[in-house]
Structure formats: structure tokens, C-alpha cells
Coordinates of C-alpha atoms in Angstrom, one line a residue:
M1 CA -22.6 23.9 18.9
E2 CA -20.7 27.2 19.6
T3 CA -21.0 30.0 17.1
A4 CA -17.2 30.1 16.8
D5 CA -17.3 26.4 15.7
L6 CA -20.0 27.1 13.1
I7 CA -17.9 30.0 11.7
E8 CA -14.8 27.7 11.5
M9 CA -16.9 25.1 9.7
Y10 CA -17.9 27.8 7.1
R11 CA -14.3 28.9 6.7
R12 CA -13.1 25.3 6.0
M13 CA -15.9 24.8 3.5
L14 CA -14.9 28.1 1.8
V15 CA -11.3 26.9 1.6
I16 CA -12.4 23.7 -0.2
R17 CA -14.8 25.5 -2.5
G18 CA -12.3 28.2 -3.4
F19 CA -9.5 25.6 -3.8
E20 CA -11.6 23.6 -6.3
E21 CA -12.7 26.6 -8.2
R22 CA -9.1 27.7 -8.7
V23 CA -8.0 24.2 -9.7
A24 CA -10.7 24.1 -12.4
V25 CA -9.3 27.3 -13.9
L26 CA -5.7 26.1 -13.6
Y27 CA -6.6 22.8 -15.2
R28 CA -8.4 24.6 -18.0
D29 CA -5.3 26.8 -18.6
G30 CA -2.9 23.8 -18.7
A31 CA -1.2 24.6 -15.4
V32 CA -2.3 21.3 -13.8
P33 CA -1.3 18.1 -15.7
G34 CA -3.1 14.8 -15.6
F35 CA -6.7 14.0 -14.6
V36 CA -8.5 16.2 -12.0
H37 CA -11.6 15.1 -10.1
L38 CA -13.2 18.0 -8.1
S39 CA -15.2 17.7 -4.9
T40 CA -17.2 20.9 -5.5
G41 CA -20.6 20.4 -3.8
Q42 CA -19.3 17.8 -1.3
E43 CA -17.7 20.3 1.1
A44 CA -20.0 19.6 4.0
S45 CA -19.4 15.8 4.1
A46 CA -15.6 16.4 4.1
V47 CA -15.6 19.0 6.8
G48 CA -18.2 17.4 8.9
A49 CA -16.6 13.9 8.8
C50 CA -13.2 15.3 9.7
W51 CA -14.6 17.7 12.4
P52 CA -14.3 15.3 15.4
L53 CA -10.9 13.8 14.3
R54 CA -7.6 14.4 16.1
D55 CA -4.2 14.8 14.5
V56 CA -3.3 11.2 15.3
D57 CA -6.4 9.9 13.6
V58 CA -6.0 8.6 10.0
I59 CA -8.1 9.1 6.9
T60 CA -7.8 7.4 3.6
S61 CA -9.4 9.1 0.6
T62 CA -10.5 8.7 -3.0
H63 CA -9.5 10.1 -6.4
R64 CA -11.9 13.0 -5.5
G65 CA -9.9 13.7 -2.3
H66 CA -8.9 17.4 -2.3
G67 CA -11.7 18.3 0.2
H68 CA -10.8 15.5 2.6
C69 CA -7.1 16.5 2.7
L70 CA -8.0 20.2 3.3
A71 CA -10.6 19.3 5.9
K72 CA -7.9 17.2 7.8
G73 CA -5.6 20.2 7.8
L74 CA -3.4 20.0 4.8
D75 CA -1.9 23.3 3.6
P76 CA -3.5 24.6 0.3
L77 CA -0.2 26.0 -0.9
G78 CA 1.5 22.6 -0.8
M79 CA -1.6 21.1 -2.5
F80 CA -1.6 23.7 -5.3
A81 CA 2.1 23.1 -5.8
E82 CA 1.5 19.3 -5.9
L83 CA -1.2 19.6 -8.5
M84 CA 1.2 21.8 -10.6
A85 CA 3.9 19.1 -10.2
K86 CA 6.3 21.3 -8.2
D87 CA 9.2 20.0 -6.2
A88 CA 7.9 21.8 -3.1
G89 CA 4.4 20.2 -3.5
T90 CA 3.0 18.1 -0.7
N91 CA 4.4 15.0 -2.3
R92 CA 7.4 16.5 -4.1
G93 CA 5.3 16.7 -7.3
R94 CA 5.0 12.9 -7.6
G95 CA 1.4 12.3 -6.4
G96 CA -0.6 14.8 -8.3
S97 CA -4.4 15.3 -7.9
M98 CA -5.4 11.7 -7.3
H99 CA -2.7 10.8 -4.8
I100 CA -2.2 13.6 -2.3
A101 CA -1.1 12.4 1.1
D102 CA 0.7 13.4 4.2
P103 CA 1.0 10.5 6.7
R104 CA 2.4 12.9 9.2
L105 CA -1.0 14.5 9.4
G106 CA -2.8 11.2 9.3
I107 CA -3.7 11.6 5.7
F108 CA -2.8 8.2 4.2
G109 CA -3.6 9.1 0.7
A110 CA -6.1 10.0 -1.9
N111 CA -6.2 7.0 -4.2
G112 CA -6.6 6.5 -7.9
I113 CA -7.9 2.9 -7.4
V114 CA -11.5 2.7 -6.4
A115 CA -12.0 1.3 -2.9
A116 CA -8.3 0.6 -2.4
G117 CA -8.2 2.9 0.7
L118 CA -10.6 0.8 2.7
P119 CA -8.3 -2.1 3.5
I120 CA -5.5 0.4 4.2
A121 CA -7.7 2.1 6.7
D122 CA -8.2 -1.3 8.4
G123 CA -4.4 -1.5 8.7
A124 CA -4.2 2.0 10.3
A125 CA -7.1 1.0 12.7
L126 CA -5.3 -2.3 13.6
A127 CA -2.2 -0.3 14.5
A128 CA -4.3 1.9 16.8
Q129 CA -5.9 -1.1 18.3
L130 CA -2.6 -2.9 19.0
R131 CA -1.1 0.3 20.5
G132 CA -4.2 1.0 22.5
N133 CA -3.9 4.8 21.9
G134 CA -7.6 5.5 21.2
S135 CA -7.1 6.8 17.7
V136 CA -9.4 5.9 14.8
A137 CA -9.3 5.6 11.0
V138 CA -11.8 7.0 8.6
A139 CA -12.1 5.5 5.1
F140 CA -13.8 7.8 2.6
F141 CA -15.4 6.2 -0.5
G142 CA -18.0 6.9 -3.1
D143 CA -21.2 4.9 -3.7
G144 CA -19.5 3.2 -6.7
A145 CA -16.9 1.6 -4.5
V146 CA -19.5 -0.6 -2.8
A147 CA -19.3 -2.8 -5.9
Q148 CA -15.6 -3.5 -5.3
G149 CA -14.5 -6.6 -3.6
A150 CA -12.1 -4.5 -1.5
F151 CA -15.1 -2.9 0.2
H152 CA -16.6 -6.2 1.3
E153 CA -13.3 -7.6 2.4
A154 CA -12.4 -4.5 4.4
V155 CA -15.8 -4.1 6.1
N156 CA -16.0 -7.8 7.0
L157 CA -12.4 -7.9 8.4
A158 CA -13.1 -4.7 10.4
A159 CA -16.2 -6.3 11.9
V160 CA -14.5 -9.5 12.7
W161 CA -11.7 -7.7 14.5
R162 CA -13.9 -4.9 15.9
L163 CA -11.5 -2.3 14.5
P164 CA -11.8 1.4 15.3
V165 CA -12.6 2.4 11.8
I166 CA -15.5 4.4 10.2
F167 CA -16.4 3.7 6.6
C168 CA -17.7 7.1 5.3
C169 CA -19.6 6.9 2.0
E170 CA -20.1 10.1 0.1
N171 CA -23.1 9.0 -2.0
N172 CA -23.3 11.6 -4.8
G173 CA -25.6 9.5 -6.9
Y174 CA -23.1 8.5 -9.6
A175 CA -20.4 5.9 -10.1
E176 CA -18.4 7.7 -12.8
F177 CA -21.1 8.1 -15.5
S178 CA -23.7 5.6 -14.1
S179 CA -26.4 6.4 -11.6
A180 CA -26.2 4.7 -8.3
A181 CA -29.6 3.1 -8.8
S182 CA -28.3 1.1 -11.7
Q183 CA -25.3 -0.2 -9.8
H184 CA -26.6 -1.8 -6.6
A185 CA -29.3 -4.3 -5.8
A186 CA -29.2 -3.5 -2.0
T187 CA -28.8 -0.4 0.0
L188 CA -25.8 0.4 2.1
E189 CA -27.9 0.2 5.2
Q190 CA -28.9 -3.4 4.3
R191 CA -25.2 -4.3 3.6
A192 CA -24.2 -2.9 7.0
A193 CA -26.7 -5.1 8.7
G194 CA -25.3 -8.1 6.8
Y195 CA -21.9 -7.4 8.1
G196 CA -23.1 -6.8 11.6
V197 CA -21.8 -3.2 11.7
G198 CA -23.6 0.0 12.7
Y199 CA -25.1 2.3 10.1
I200 CA -26.1 5.9 10.1
G201 CA -27.5 8.0 7.2
V202 CA -27.2 11.7 7.1
D203 CA -27.8 14.7 4.9
G204 CA -24.4 15.2 3.4
N205 CA -25.1 18.8 2.5
D206 CA -25.5 19.8 6.1
V207 CA -22.1 20.1 7.7
V208 CA -23.5 20.2 11.3
A209 CA -25.6 17.1 10.7
V210 CA -22.5 15.2 9.3
A211 CA -20.3 16.4 12.2
E212 CA -22.8 15.4 14.9
A213 CA -23.3 12.0 13.3
M214 CA -19.6 11.5 13.0
A215 CA -18.9 12.5 16.6
G216 CA -21.1 9.7 17.8
V217 CA -19.6 6.9 15.7
V218 CA -16.0 8.2 16.3
T219 CA -16.6 8.2 20.1
G220 CA -18.0 4.7 19.8
A221 CA -15.0 3.5 17.8
R222 CA -12.5 5.1 20.3
T223 CA -14.2 3.2 23.2
G224 CA -14.3 -0.2 21.5
N225 CA -17.6 -0.4 19.8
G226 CA -16.0 -1.5 16.5
P227 CA -16.6 -0.2 13.0
S228 CA -19.5 1.7 11.6
I229 CA -20.7 2.8 8.1
L230 CA -21.8 6.4 7.7
E231 CA -23.6 7.4 4.5
A232 CA -23.7 11.1 3.6
V233 CA -26.0 11.8 0.7
T234 CA -24.5 14.7 -1.3
H235 CA -24.1 16.0 -4.8
R236 CA -21.3 16.2 -7.3
W237 CA -21.5 19.5 -9.0
H238 CA -18.9 18.8 -11.7
G239 CA -18.5 15.7 -13.9
H240 CA -16.6 12.6 -13.0
Y241 CA -13.5 14.5 -14.2
E242 CA -12.8 17.9 -15.5
G243 CA -13.9 18.0 -19.1
D244 CA -16.6 15.4 -18.6
P245 CA -19.5 16.5 -20.9
Q246 CA -22.0 15.0 -18.5
R247 CA -24.4 13.8 -21.2
Y248 CA -25.8 11.3 -18.7
R249 CA -27.3 14.2 -16.5
T250 CA -30.3 16.3 -17.4
Q251 CA -30.2 20.0 -17.5
E252 CA -32.9 20.2 -14.8
E253 CA -30.7 18.1 -12.5
L254 CA -27.7 20.4 -13.0
E255 CA -29.8 23.5 -12.5
A256 CA -31.2 22.1 -9.2
L257 CA -27.8 21.6 -7.6
A258 CA -27.7 25.2 -6.3
T259 CA -30.7 24.5 -4.1
H260 CA -28.5 21.9 -2.2
D261 CA -25.4 24.1 -1.9
P262 CA -23.8 23.2 1.5
L263 CA -22.3 26.7 1.8
I264 CA -25.7 28.4 1.3
V265 CA -27.3 26.0 3.8
H266 CA -24.7 26.7 6.4
K267 CA -24.5 30.4 5.7
R268 CA -28.3 30.7 6.4
R269 CA -27.7 28.9 9.7
L270 CA -25.0 31.4 10.6
L271 CA -27.2 34.4 9.8
D272 CA -30.0 32.9 11.8
A273 CA -27.6 32.5 14.7
G274 CA -26.9 36.2 14.6
V275 CA -23.7 36.3 12.7
S276 CA -23.7 39.4 10.5
S277 CA -23.4 39.2 6.7
A278 CA -20.6 41.8 6.9
E279 CA -18.6 39.4 9.1
L280 CA -19.2 36.5 6.8
G281 CA -18.3 38.7 3.8
T282 CA -15.0 39.6 5.4
L283 CA -14.2 35.9 6.0
E284 CA -15.0 35.1 2.4
V285 CA -12.7 37.8 1.1
L286 CA -9.9 36.7 3.5
V287 CA -10.1 33.1 2.3
A288 CA -10.2 34.1 -1.3
N289 CA -7.1 36.3 -0.9
E290 CA -5.2 33.6 0.9
L291 CA -6.0 31.1 -1.9
D292 CA -5.1 33.6 -4.6
A293 CA -1.7 34.2 -2.9
A294 CA -1.2 30.4 -2.6
V295 CA -1.8 29.9 -6.3
A296 CA 0.6 32.7 -7.2
E297 CA 3.3 31.4 -4.9
A298 CA 2.8 27.8 -6.1
G299 CA 3.1 28.8 -9.7
A300 CA 6.5 30.4 -9.2
L301 CA 8.0 27.3 -7.6
A302 CA 10.5 25.0 -9.3
E303 CA 9.7 21.6 -10.8
P304 CA 11.6 18.5 -9.6
S305 CA 15.0 18.1 -11.2
S306 CA 15.5 15.3 -13.7
E307 CA 18.3 13.9 -11.5
S308 CA 15.6 13.2 -8.8
L309 CA 13.6 10.9 -11.1
H310 CA 14.4 7.7 -9.2
Q311 CA 14.3 9.1 -5.7
Y312 CA 11.8 7.6 -3.2
V313 CA 11.3 4.4 -5.2
V314 CA 13.4 2.4 -2.7
A315 CA 14.3 3.6 0.8
A316 CA 17.9 3.6 1.7
R317 CA 19.1 0.4 3.5
E318 CA 21.6 0.5 6.2
P319 CA 24.8 -1.2 5.1
R320 CA 25.0 -4.7 6.5
A321 CA 28.1 -6.9 6.4
E322 CA 27.8 -10.6 5.5
P323 CA 27.9 -12.5 8.8
P324 CA 30.0 -15.7 9.1
A325 CA 28.3 -18.8 8.0
P326 CA 27.3 -21.2 10.8
P327 CA 30.0 -23.8 11.5
S328 CA 29.5 -27.3 10.1
D329 CA 29.2 -28.8 13.6
A330 CA 26.4 -26.3 14.6
T331 CA 23.1 -27.6 15.8
V332 CA 21.0 -28.8 12.9
F333 CA 17.6 -27.3 12.2
R334 CA 15.1 -27.2 9.4
T335 CA 13.9 -24.5 7.1
M336 CA 10.5 -24.5 8.8
D337 CA 12.3 -24.0 12.1
A338 CA 14.2 -21.1 10.6
V339 CA 10.9 -19.3 9.6
R340 CA 9.4 -19.8 13.0
N341 CA 12.6 -18.7 14.8
A342 CA 13.0 -15.6 12.7
L343 CA 9.4 -14.6 13.3
E344 CA 9.7 -15.3 17.0
I345 CA 12.8 -13.2 17.6
E346 CA 11.4 -10.3 15.6
L347 CA 8.2 -10.4 17.6
E348 CA 10.2 -10.6 20.8
T349 CA 12.5 -7.8 20.1
D350 CA 10.3 -5.3 18.2
E351 CA 6.9 -4.4 19.5
R352 CA 6.0 -2.9 16.1
V353 CA 6.0 -6.4 14.5
F354 CA 2.9 -8.4 14.1
V355 CA 1.9 -11.5 12.0
A356 CA -1.4 -11.8 10.2
G357 CA -2.8 -14.2 7.6
I358 CA -5.1 -17.1 6.9
D359 CA -4.7 -19.7 9.7
V360 CA -1.4 -18.4 11.0
G361 CA -2.7 -18.1 14.6
D362 CA -4.7 -20.9 16.1
G363 CA -4.0 -23.1 13.1
G364 CA -0.2 -22.4 13.1
N365 CA -0.1 -22.0 9.3
V366 CA -1.0 -24.6 6.7
F367 CA 2.5 -26.1 7.0
G368 CA 2.7 -25.6 10.8
L369 CA 5.3 -22.9 10.5
T370 CA 3.8 -20.5 13.1
R371 CA 2.7 -23.0 15.7
G372 CA 2.9 -21.7 19.2
L373 CA 3.4 -18.0 18.2
R374 CA -0.2 -17.0 19.0
E375 CA -0.1 -18.6 22.4
R376 CA 3.0 -16.6 23.2
F377 CA 2.3 -13.2 21.5
G378 CA -1.5 -13.1 21.6
D379 CA -3.2 -10.6 19.2
R380 CA 0.1 -9.8 17.6
V381 CA -0.4 -13.1 15.7
R382 CA -3.9 -13.2 14.3
D383 CA -6.0 -15.2 11.9
T384 CA -7.7 -13.4 9.1
P385 CA -10.7 -14.3 6.9
I386 CA -9.9 -15.7 3.5
S387 CA -9.6 -12.1 2.1
E388 CA -6.2 -11.6 0.5
T389 CA -6.9 -8.0 -0.6
A390 CA -7.8 -7.1 3.0
I391 CA -4.8 -8.9 4.3
M392 CA -2.4 -7.1 2.1
G393 CA -4.2 -3.8 2.7
V394 CA -3.9 -4.2 6.4
G395 CA -0.2 -4.7 5.9
V396 CA 0.1 -1.5 3.9
G397 CA -2.0 0.6 6.3
A398 CA -0.2 -0.7 9.4
A399 CA 3.2 -0.1 7.8
M400 CA 2.2 3.5 7.0
A401 CA 1.2 3.8 10.6
G402 CA 4.8 2.8 11.7
M403 CA 4.3 -0.8 12.4
R404 CA 6.3 -3.7 10.8
P405 CA 3.7 -6.1 9.7
V406 CA 4.4 -9.6 8.4
V407 CA 1.4 -10.8 6.4
E408 CA 1.1 -14.1 4.8
L409 CA -0.1 -15.0 1.3
M410 CA -0.7 -18.7 1.6
Y411 CA 0.4 -19.5 -2.0
V412 CA 2.1 -17.1 -4.4
D413 CA -0.4 -18.3 -7.0
F414 CA -3.1 -16.3 -5.0
L415 CA -1.2 -13.1 -6.0
G416 CA -3.8 -12.3 -8.6
V417 CA -6.6 -11.8 -6.1
C418 CA -4.7 -9.1 -4.1
L419 CA -2.2 -7.7 -6.6
D420 CA -3.5 -4.1 -6.4
Q421 CA -2.4 -3.7 -2.8
L422 CA 1.2 -4.7 -3.8
L423 CA 1.4 -3.2 -7.3
N424 CA -0.4 0.1 -6.7
Q425 CA -0.2 0.7 -3.0
A426 CA 2.8 -0.9 -1.2
A427 CA 5.1 -0.4 -4.1
K428 CA 4.0 3.1 -5.1
L429 CA 2.9 5.0 -2.0
P430 CA 6.5 5.8 -0.8
F431 CA 7.2 7.2 -4.2
M432 CA 3.9 9.0 -4.6
T433 CA 4.3 10.6 -1.2
G434 CA 7.8 11.9 -1.9
G435 CA 9.2 9.5 0.6
A436 CA 6.8 10.4 3.4
A437 CA 5.0 7.1 3.6
E438 CA 6.7 4.3 5.7
M439 CA 6.4 0.9 4.1
A440 CA 8.3 -1.6 6.2
L441 CA 6.0 -4.4 5.1
T442 CA 7.0 -8.1 4.7
V443 CA 4.8 -10.5 2.7
R444 CA 5.6 -14.1 3.3
T445 CA 4.5 -16.6 0.7
Q446 CA 5.6 -19.9 -0.8
F447 CA 5.8 -21.7 -4.1
G448 CA 7.1 -25.0 -5.6
A449 CA 6.4 -27.3 -8.4
G450 CA 5.8 -31.0 -7.5
R451 CA 3.6 -33.0 -5.2
S452 CA 0.7 -32.8 -7.7
S453 CA -0.1 -29.3 -6.6
G454 CA -1.7 -28.4 -10.0
S455 CA -1.4 -25.3 -12.1
Q456 CA -3.0 -23.0 -9.6
H457 CA -0.7 -24.0 -6.7
S458 CA 2.7 -24.4 -8.3
Q459 CA 3.6 -21.3 -10.2
S460 CA 6.9 -19.3 -9.9
L461 CA 5.8 -15.7 -10.1
E462 CA 8.9 -13.9 -8.8
A463 CA 9.6 -12.2 -12.2
L464 CA 6.2 -10.6 -12.1
L465 CA 6.9 -9.2 -8.6
A466 CA 10.5 -8.2 -9.4
H467 CA 9.2 -6.2 -12.4
I468 CA 7.3 -3.8 -10.0
P469 CA 9.5 -0.8 -9.0
G470 CA 9.6 -0.5 -5.2
L471 CA 9.2 -4.1 -4.3
S472 CA 12.1 -6.3 -3.1
V473 CA 11.9 -10.0 -3.8
V474 CA 13.8 -12.5 -1.7
M475 CA 14.1 -16.3 -2.3
P476 CA 16.3 -18.2 0.1
S477 CA 17.7 -21.7 -0.5
T478 CA 18.9 -22.9 2.9
P479 CA 17.7 -23.0 6.5
A480 CA 20.4 -20.5 7.6
D481 CA 19.7 -18.1 4.7
T482 CA 16.0 -18.4 5.4
Y483 CA 16.5 -17.2 9.0
G484 CA 19.0 -14.5 8.1
L485 CA 17.0 -13.1 5.2
L486 CA 13.6 -13.2 6.8
R487 CA 15.0 -11.2 9.7
A488 CA 16.5 -8.7 7.3
A489 CA 13.2 -8.5 5.4
I490 CA 11.3 -7.6 8.5
Q491 CA 13.8 -5.0 9.6
D492 CA 14.0 -3.5 6.1
P493 CA 12.3 -0.1 5.4
N494 CA 10.9 -1.3 2.1
P495 CA 8.1 -3.7 1.1
V496 CA 9.7 -7.1 0.8
I497 CA 8.1 -10.2 -0.8
F498 CA 9.7 -13.2 0.9
I499 CA 9.1 -16.4 -1.2
E500 CA 9.9 -19.7 0.4
N501 CA 9.9 -23.0 -1.5
R502 CA 7.6 -25.5 0.3
L503 CA 9.7 -28.5 -0.9
L504 CA 12.6 -27.1 1.2
Y505 CA 10.6 -26.8 4.5
G506 CA 12.0 -30.1 5.7
M507 CA 15.5 -29.4 4.5
K508 CA 18.1 -29.6 7.3
G509 CA 21.2 -27.5 7.8
P510 CA 23.5 -25.9 10.4
Q511 CA 21.7 -23.3 12.7
P512 CA 23.3 -19.9 12.8
V513 CA 23.6 -17.7 16.0
P514 CA 20.5 -15.8 16.9
E515 CA 22.1 -12.5 15.8
H516 CA 22.5 -13.9 12.2
V517 CA 21.0 -11.3 9.7
L518 CA 22.0 -11.3 6.1
P519 CA 22.2 -8.3 3.7
L520 CA 19.4 -8.0 1.2
G521 CA 20.5 -7.7 -2.4
K522 CA 23.7 -9.7 -2.0
A523 CA 24.3 -13.0 -3.8
A524 CA 26.5 -15.8 -2.5
V525 CA 29.0 -17.9 -4.4
V526 CA 28.1 -21.3 -3.0
R527 CA 30.6 -23.3 -5.2
P528 CA 33.7 -21.8 -6.7
G529 CA 34.6 -22.8 -10.3
T530 CA 36.5 -21.8 -13.4
D531 CA 34.8 -23.1 -16.5
V532 CA 31.2 -21.9 -16.4
T533 CA 29.0 -19.7 -14.2
L534 CA 25.7 -21.2 -13.1
V535 CA 23.3 -18.6 -11.6
S536 CA 20.3 -20.0 -9.7
V537 CA 17.9 -19.3 -6.8
S538 CA 15.8 -21.1 -4.2
R539 CA 15.4 -24.9 -4.7
M540 CA 17.1 -24.9 -8.0
V541 CA 20.4 -24.0 -6.3
H542 CA 20.4 -27.6 -4.9
E543 CA 19.7 -29.0 -8.4
S544 CA 22.5 -26.9 -9.7
L545 CA 24.9 -28.2 -7.0
A546 CA 24.0 -31.8 -7.9
A547 CA 24.6 -31.0 -11.6
A548 CA 27.9 -29.4 -10.8
E549 CA 29.1 -32.4 -8.9
A550 CA 28.2 -34.6 -11.8
M551 CA 30.1 -32.4 -14.2
A552 CA 33.1 -32.3 -12.0
S553 CA 33.6 -36.0 -12.7
E554 CA 33.9 -35.0 -16.3
G555 CA 36.5 -32.4 -15.6
V556 CA 34.2 -29.4 -15.8
S557 CA 34.5 -26.8 -13.0
V558 CA 31.2 -25.0 -12.4
E559 CA 30.9 -21.9 -10.2
I560 CA 27.4 -21.6 -8.7
I561 CA 25.9 -18.3 -7.6
D562 CA 22.8 -18.3 -5.3
L563 CA 21.1 -15.0 -6.0
R564 CA 19.1 -15.1 -2.7
T565 CA 17.5 -11.8 -3.6
V566 CA 16.1 -11.4 -7.1
A567 CA 15.1 -7.8 -6.7
P568 CA 17.4 -6.0 -6.4
L569 CA 19.7 -8.3 -8.4
D570 CA 23.4 -8.5 -7.4
M571 CA 24.8 -8.2 -10.9
P572 CA 28.3 -7.2 -9.8
T573 CA 28.8 -10.7 -8.3
V574 CA 27.4 -12.3 -11.5
L575 CA 29.6 -10.2 -13.8
E576 CA 32.7 -10.9 -11.7
S577 CA 32.1 -14.6 -12.1
V578 CA 31.4 -14.4 -15.8
R579 CA 34.5 -12.5 -16.5
K580 CA 36.4 -15.3 -14.9
T581 CA 34.6 -18.3 -16.4
N582 CA 33.6 -16.8 -19.8
R583 CA 30.3 -18.8 -19.8
L584 CA 26.9 -18.3 -18.3
L585 CA 24.0 -20.7 -17.6
I586 CA 20.9 -19.5 -15.6
A587 CA 18.6 -22.0 -14.0
H588 CA 15.3 -21.1 -12.3
E589 CA 12.1 -23.0 -11.6
A590 CA 9.9 -20.5 -13.4
V591 CA 9.1 -20.8 -17.1
V592 CA 11.9 -19.5 -19.3
P593 CA 10.2 -16.7 -21.3
F594 CA 10.3 -13.4 -19.5
G595 CA 11.8 -14.9 -16.4
I596 CA 14.5 -13.4 -14.2
G597 CA 17.0 -15.3 -16.4
A598 CA 16.2 -12.9 -19.3
E599 CA 17.1 -9.9 -17.2
I600 CA 20.3 -11.5 -16.0
A601 CA 21.2 -12.5 -19.6
A602 CA 20.5 -9.0 -20.9
S603 CA 22.6 -7.4 -18.3
V604 CA 25.6 -9.7 -18.9
A605 CA 25.3 -9.3 -22.7
R606 CA 25.5 -5.5 -22.2
D607 CA 28.2 -5.4 -19.6
A608 CA 30.4 -8.5 -20.2
L609 CA 29.8 -9.4 -23.8
D610 CA 33.6 -9.3 -24.6
H611 CA 34.2 -12.0 -21.9
L612 CA 31.7 -14.5 -23.3
D613 CA 33.1 -17.5 -25.2
A614 CA 29.7 -19.1 -25.8
P615 CA 26.0 -18.1 -26.0
I616 CA 24.2 -17.5 -22.7
E617 CA 21.8 -20.4 -21.9
R618 CA 18.8 -20.6 -19.7
V619 CA 17.1 -23.5 -18.1
G620 CA 13.6 -23.3 -16.6

């Protein structure tokens, strides 16, 4: 390796060490809010792992991610400002220490959820594989993350698809307060063999050793060799977090850390190579001065304004007019046809779109909705293992990489096994990156009581999802709406959960023109009336229509509103109807307590109480 490269490695490690030393002081003095997890002592693994990477390559990081971000090229000034919660911070002051990211530099985010970045790295790697651009993804994780299901799902999926991803374990010997020896019954090398992926172990305190090892696995990943696991054994100089009393570590262990200092190890190499101590001293002063200047400049920056609190939660949607409904004499098609047709046209017209999920490819979906798509679109329609966390994470990572993934959750009831990737990743990353993260992700799923499905296959969980800021939730009731809303969801810049009712898959209705795309967040008045407003969604719209027909024979005129989208709610349409009818009934398939009906009732009680002639009622 050239001497100039060795000096640059030293400079990068000095930046990380100096950055963390200053953050420790800032945190002590109250200038940095929230938790802080420093990477002091792990500089060599960060710099070495990022050394062979290009700008277009992607990394995902951990809650101890400052070093990774700096090693990938992030500006210390922006990072200092971010930690101080300044508006000019890397993420507009919304990410903080644990969530620094800059997707434009391939930094897909430090992450406060252990192991959450690994499935996201799979998604970035899949985007690279589909584009064939030779880029790779690197997922940093600590030894403690190996106990997480997300680790196993991500590594297995990467192995099955031979993704260009390197899983880089910084083994510092501790999972928070517990020693690694007490956490794992098998070594990482043994686990790698079990998944059929390559493994290489390296001294994580030797930046050259890490860089050379990474160069080999990165080249292999670029050329189609699939994923690898690299384990860099290193040391964590500070506690799990700043202020951690570290009672679980002996004094002898703490005193011995200096003997493994990666900066001292590398400085000795430079001196042996003929670099003068004066030259290295000049470099050390230069880096220190630059960091001191960055701290001072960051401290003088402004905080975000209170008016900006809700920015970046939902990306702006292009205004979309309501298209004409299909004529009654149009060709008849089924809801299941609408799903397939919408997916087909989006795959056909946008190369960024792909479909992934359990049995969606060769099996054509458990309900046959995607039959024929794999034969036509090849690897853009792909089967996954039964690994819901990995499936959702692939969607998140690919969306951040600029793709428009459509991933399937077979039943909405399975939400519990992958909720983190929706709750803490898809919904929050656009906000926590100050709007820098793309998240045009569509999650197709289905629900429906009936047909003896049982309690684990018949729940209505839309209210749980609608409660998460950043997620949009769509629930169509007709074949035409299914087609128009699914196309809108795939084209939308936000993460959209598209919930179909399986009891409607065989329902028939007029087929709209291929260009039919509906606006998200806009309800439809599907039956005008004057005496009572009935708000419903999905299959219950048809039950409501039947009830309204029965009431008409008794002289009661019922106006029915099909919400179509439950997040965001179209309250203006509901309020306009209530002010006309003066009564409100809400019907949904979910249980009544804490359902979407409660939100609608509360909003009407606040904004149209004077127009109500009777109590609001809910049916569920």
C-alpha cells in the first residue's frame, strides 16, 4: 500500500477519534441532548471497512455509528450540528446521535434498533443487483446483534439471492453490558458456514488488515460471488453509552485498552515506513484545529423552528384529480384481476418497480393474484423465504436506493413479526433524515373475517398502522378502486400499506381504462342521502349499502361514504355530509374500541358538534 494511502488512513482515524473526544465533552456539558454511544477505539474497523468503497456503495450502521459515517465521507461540521440538534445538521436536527444518515453519500443510516440495518442493506444490495451497476452494500453490526432474528433473516435472504452485501461485525466483546461469551453458543464463523456464506476474521485494531480483507470481499461481491461476513475483533473504550459506570468491566481490562490503540498501531507503521514524527504531528494539529473550528461553528447555528415540527413526516403528493368512474357497460373484471393488472402496468411502465414476497413468483401468490408476472418480468418478481422482517427491510432499503418496491405481507396478522421495519424504519427514516431518505414503498397485504380463518388470520389492524406517523393506509372496496388506488400507492413517494379484503377478491365490477389512477386520501360518496351519514371502508361498504337499501324501504335516507384511505383521513368529506344529515354512524370490520371509528367520531365531535342531532354511533 502506498505511503500516501497509509497517511490518509491515519488522518481519517484521527478525525473519528477527535470527533468522539469532542462529543464526549459536549455531552458532558449538556450541548448534546439524548443518548450518545461513542466508537472510540473502533476507528480502524470503520476506516478499513469503508476504504475500498465507492460513493455509490451503501452502508447501514448502528447506534454506535459516528465512525462509520465519518469514514464514508460525511462532513464533521454537519454531524456536530446534528448532535446539537441544529437545523443545519446533517438531518436537520431530527436524527441525533443514533440516526445520522445521508443517503446521497450512500449512508443509509445509523440505527437505534439493534440489527435493523441488516435487512435494509439487503434492499440496497438488491437494488444494485437489479440495476447491474456493480455497487455493493455493507451492513455494520455489533456482536450483540447476532442474537437478533433480523440478523438471521437478512443473512439467509442475502445468501439465497446471492446479493452483493458484506455483513461487517465489529466484535468489541460486549452486547451492551454483557460479555459476548455469555450471549452466543456458536461463533460467527460457524454461523457463516451454516448459511453458506464466506467468512473472514481480522484484527479490528489494524486498519490495513481490515482494509485488505474488505478489499477482497468487496471485489468478490461486485463480481457476483454473493454475500460474506467479515468479523473485526476490536475494543470499545467507553461504556455502552456515555455515563455508563461500566461496573461489569475490570480495572485491568480498562487499563489494557491502550495497548490495542489502533492509532498507535498505525502510527508505528508509518514511522517504520519512514514518515517523520514531525509530519505526523503537523497532521494531528491540522485535524484538531479543523474539528475545533467545526465545533465552534456548529454551536453558533440555529435550532429548527417550531413551525417546522411536522415537516418531513409525509412527502408532498402531486395533486391528482378524481378520474371518471368506469361506465356501467364497461368490461367486467374481478378485484383479483385489478391487483394483477395494476402490478403489471406499473412493472411495465416503471423499471424501478419490483415485486417481492412469499410465493409471489413461481407460486403466483397464495390467492393466485400474481400468476404470470414472474414469467414476464423475471427477477423483478421474486419469491422470498418466510422471513417477514427481511422482506420489509428489503423494501425499505430498496426504496432508499430509489426503487419502488412492492412487497407482500401474506396476512396483515403477520404484522407483529416485522413491525419494526414499518414502525421504526419505513415510517421514521424520511423524518429522521430531514427528508433526504426516499421511501416510495408499497406493502400489499390482506385481511378479512370469515371462512373459519381463526384468530391469527382474520384481524383488522388498520388502526394500529394508521396510528404510526409517516405511514399511509389504503383499503379499497371495489375492483375499480383497487386498481386505481394500488397504482396510486406504487407511484406515491411515501410508504403505503395497501390492505385488500380477501372476501372481495372474487367480486366483479366495471373495469376502468388503463390510465385510471385515484388520489390517495380522498373519500367517495357512494350513495347520497339526507337523514344519516354512514362512514365505512373496505368490505363493510357493501354491508352498509345493503343496510341503506333496507332502510330506504322504511323511509330513511342514508348517505354512505367509502373512506378508501384511512390514513390520511378525508375528514372534510365526512364533515360536509354530517352537516347535511346531522347524524353519524361509523361501521368497520375491526373491533370497536380504539378503532378508526373513534378517531372519526372525535374529529366530528370537535368540528361539527353543533350539527349533531343524535349521539355518534359505531358498529364493529
